[in-house]
């Protein structure tokens, strides 16, 4: 399945500076059984009604509970949660 995390950061956040550290955190999830790949995209638009970052994880549906309690996921939430204005989570089959 594909697990999408689509993020709108708070105004004034340097999104480009976040790409590398966020990618590093999500690359750690590749050690979780059933997670096969990650991709991170930054928006090419600076419009107020656009989201800033999309994280796409390729995983087995059964890996989602392990991901939810994983150290990288918890670190993502604790280190970046305060910078997030809103986010959308979307899961779908490939």
Short mmCIF file of C-alpha atoms in Angstrom, two decimals:
data_model
loop_
_atom_site.label_atom_id
_atom_site.label_comp_id
_atom_site.label_asym_id
_atom_site.label_seq_id
_atom_site.Cartn_x
_atom_site.Cartn_y
_atom_site.Cartn_z
CA UNK A 1 0.00 0.00 0.00
CA UNK A 2 0.96 3.64 -0.20
CA UNK A 3 0.88 5.71 2.99
CA UNK A 4 0.81 9.46 2.28
CA UNK A 5 1.59 12.13 4.86
CA UNK A 6 0.83 15.55 3.41
CA UNK A 7 1.99 18.44 5.57
CA UNK A 8 1.33 22.17 5.78
CA UNK A 9 3.96 23.77 8.01
CA UNK A 10 3.41 26.89 10.07
CA UNK A 11 4.15 30.22 8.41
CA UNK A 12 7.81 31.16 8.51
CA UNK A 13 9.09 27.57 8.57
CA UNK A 14 12.10 26.99 6.30
CA UNK A 15 10.71 23.97 4.47
CA UNK A 16 13.78 23.43 2.30
CA UNK A 17 15.94 23.19 5.42
CA UNK A 18 13.64 20.49 6.79
CA UNK A 19 13.83 18.16 3.80
CA UNK A 20 17.14 16.49 4.67
CA UNK A 21 16.48 15.86 8.40
CA UNK A 22 12.93 14.66 7.71
CA UNK A 23 14.22 12.35 4.98
CA UNK A 24 16.80 11.00 7.40
CA UNK A 25 14.11 10.14 9.96
CA UNK A 26 11.91 8.41 7.41
CA UNK A 27 14.83 6.47 5.90
CA UNK A 28 15.19 4.85 9.33
CA UNK A 29 11.72 3.34 8.89
CA UNK A 30 13.11 1.17 6.10
CA UNK A 31 14.46 -1.13 8.82
CA UNK A 32 10.86 -1.98 9.83
CA UNK A 33 9.72 -5.23 8.28
CA UNK A 34 7.21 -4.54 5.53
CA UNK A 35 8.31 -0.98 4.73
CA UNK A 36 9.83 -1.02 1.26
CA UNK A 37 10.51 2.59 0.31
CA UNK A 38 9.99 6.25 1.02
CA UNK A 39 9.82 9.33 -1.14
CA UNK A 40 9.61 12.94 -0.07
CA UNK A 41 8.44 15.76 -2.31
CA UNK A 42 8.40 19.48 -1.63
CA UNK A 43 5.72 21.68 -3.16
CA UNK A 44 6.82 23.84 -6.06
CA UNK A 45 4.15 26.40 -5.14
CA UNK A 46 4.20 28.95 -2.34
CA UNK A 47 0.47 29.65 -2.41
CA UNK A 48 -1.18 29.87 0.98
CA UNK A 49 -3.73 27.18 0.14
CA UNK A 50 -1.07 24.59 -0.78
CA UNK A 51 0.56 21.98 1.40
CA UNK A 52 4.36 22.06 1.69
CA UNK A 53 5.62 18.49 1.85
CA UNK A 54 4.42 15.05 0.85
CA UNK A 55 5.93 11.92 2.35
CA UNK A 56 5.05 8.72 0.52
CA UNK A 57 5.78 5.38 2.11
CA UNK A 58 5.52 2.10 0.24
CA UNK A 59 4.60 -0.55 2.79
CA UNK A 60 2.65 -3.68 3.46
CA UNK A 61 -0.63 -2.83 5.17
CA UNK A 62 0.41 -5.11 8.04
CA UNK A 63 3.47 -2.89 8.70
CA UNK A 64 1.36 0.13 9.66
CA UNK A 65 0.96 -0.80 13.37
CA UNK A 66 4.73 -1.33 13.72
CA UNK A 67 5.39 1.99 12.01
CA UNK A 68 2.91 3.78 14.32
CA UNK A 69 4.88 2.81 17.45
CA UNK A 70 8.36 3.01 15.90
CA UNK A 71 11.04 5.31 17.25
CA UNK A 72 11.38 7.25 13.95
CA UNK A 73 7.63 7.90 13.79
CA UNK A 74 7.51 9.06 17.41
CA UNK A 75 10.56 11.27 16.82
CA UNK A 76 8.94 12.78 13.70
CA UNK A 77 5.91 13.71 15.78
CA UNK A 78 7.88 15.05 18.75
CA UNK A 79 10.49 17.03 16.76
CA UNK A 80 8.25 18.41 14.01
CA UNK A 81 4.74 18.32 15.44
CA UNK A 82 4.92 21.90 16.69
CA UNK A 83 5.94 23.13 13.22
CA UNK A 84 2.90 21.55 11.54
CA UNK A 85 -0.16 23.72 10.96
CA UNK A 86 -2.14 20.81 9.50
CA UNK A 87 -1.63 17.46 7.83
CA UNK A 88 -3.56 14.87 5.92
CA UNK A 89 -2.95 11.14 6.08
CA UNK A 90 -4.11 8.98 3.19
CA UNK A 91 -3.66 5.25 2.63
CA UNK A 92 -4.42 3.41 -0.61
CA UNK A 93 -3.56 0.29 -2.53
CA UNK A 94 -0.77 0.61 -5.08
#
